[in-house]
Amino acid sequence: MDARELQAIGDTLMRLVTPDMTPKELVKAVRMEHPDAKKKDIARAAFHAIIANADQDPGKSRNLQAFALAERTQQSE
């Protein structure tokens, strides 16, 4: 997956994430717009979006951080 695709998924994540959303719900919502995205790519895009948007929207960045960490931890088990 190239940088442009990661950016597009990251933008989608920033638009869709809410505090009450579970990681599973967020992945499902992202895949509605990016059907070929793997969970690993979505988690990577979440980290990218956190870095790119931390100053602009700290609340959404915190929600994405929780999602990204949960996905990365789950994948390594």
Short mmCIF file of C-alpha atoms in Angstrom, two decimals:
data_model
loop_
_atom_site.label_atom_id
_atom_site.label_comp_id
_atom_site.label_asym_id
_atom_site.label_seq_id
_atom_site.Cartn_x
_atom_site.Cartn_y
_atom_site.Cartn_z
CA MET A 1 0.00 0.00 0.00
CA ASP A 2 1.47 3.34 -1.02
CA ALA A 3 1.51 6.62 0.92
CA ARG A 4 -1.41 8.10 -1.01
CA GLU A 5 -3.65 5.16 -0.11
CA LEU A 6 -2.60 5.34 3.55
CA GLN A 7 -3.41 9.04 3.57
CA ALA A 8 -6.84 8.38 2.05
CA ILE A 9 -7.61 5.72 4.66
CA GLY A 10 -6.30 8.04 7.39
CA ASP A 11 -8.60 10.81 6.19
CA THR A 12 -11.51 8.37 6.25
CA LEU A 13 -10.59 7.31 9.78
CA MET A 14 -10.50 10.92 10.97
CA ARG A 15 -13.91 11.53 9.46
CA LEU A 16 -15.55 8.38 10.83
CA VAL A 17 -14.05 7.79 14.28
CA THR A 18 -16.23 8.53 17.31
CA PRO A 19 -15.52 7.94 21.03
CA ASP A 20 -18.11 5.16 21.34
CA MET A 21 -17.00 3.20 18.25
CA THR A 22 -15.43 -0.21 18.75
CA PRO A 23 -12.39 -1.18 16.67
CA LYS A 24 -14.51 -3.74 14.81
CA GLU A 25 -17.11 -1.09 13.92
CA LEU A 26 -14.41 1.31 12.75
CA VAL A 27 -12.77 -1.30 10.52
CA LYS A 28 -16.15 -2.18 9.03
CA ALA A 29 -16.95 1.49 8.35
CA VAL A 30 -13.56 2.09 6.73
CA ARG A 31 -13.92 -0.99 4.54
CA MET A 32 -17.20 0.39 3.19
CA GLU A 33 -15.10 3.09 1.48
CA HIS A 34 -11.86 1.13 1.07
CA PRO A 35 -12.91 -2.49 0.45
CA ASP A 36 -9.38 -3.73 -0.33
CA ALA A 37 -7.85 -2.35 2.88
CA LYS A 38 -6.48 -4.94 5.29
CA LYS A 39 -6.74 -4.48 9.05
CA LYS A 40 -2.97 -4.01 9.17
CA ASP A 41 -3.20 -1.20 6.59
CA ILE A 42 -6.04 0.46 8.50
CA ALA A 43 -4.03 0.33 11.74
CA ARG A 44 -0.99 1.78 9.95
CA ALA A 45 -3.15 4.54 8.47
CA ALA A 46 -4.50 5.27 11.95
CA PHE A 47 -0.97 5.88 13.26
CA HIS A 48 -0.29 8.10 10.26
CA ALA A 49 -3.50 10.08 10.89
CA ILE A 50 -2.63 10.48 14.59
CA ILE A 51 0.71 12.05 13.72
CA ALA A 52 -0.71 14.24 10.96
CA ASN A 53 -3.74 15.50 12.92
CA ALA A 54 -2.76 15.50 16.61
CA ASP A 55 -2.62 19.30 16.81
CA GLN A 56 -5.82 19.89 14.86
CA ASP A 57 -8.15 17.41 16.58
CA PRO A 58 -6.77 15.93 19.81
CA GLY A 59 -10.02 14.12 20.65
CA LYS A 60 -10.15 12.18 17.40
CA SER A 61 -6.43 11.54 17.60
CA ARG A 62 -6.88 9.95 21.05
CA ASN A 63 -9.71 7.77 19.69
CA LEU A 64 -7.56 6.67 16.76
CA GLN A 65 -4.63 6.00 19.09
CA ALA A 66 -6.77 3.65 21.16
CA PHE A 67 -7.93 1.90 17.98
CA ALA A 68 -4.44 1.62 16.50
CA LEU A 69 -2.91 0.28 19.70
CA ALA A 70 -5.72 -2.24 20.13
CA GLU A 71 -5.28 -3.48 16.56
CA ARG A 72 -1.49 -3.68 16.78
CA THR A 73 -1.63 -5.56 20.08
CA GLN A 74 -4.26 -7.93 18.73
CA GLN A 75 -2.22 -8.64 15.58
CA SER A 76 0.94 -9.48 17.50
CA GLU A 77 -0.77 -12.08 19.71
#
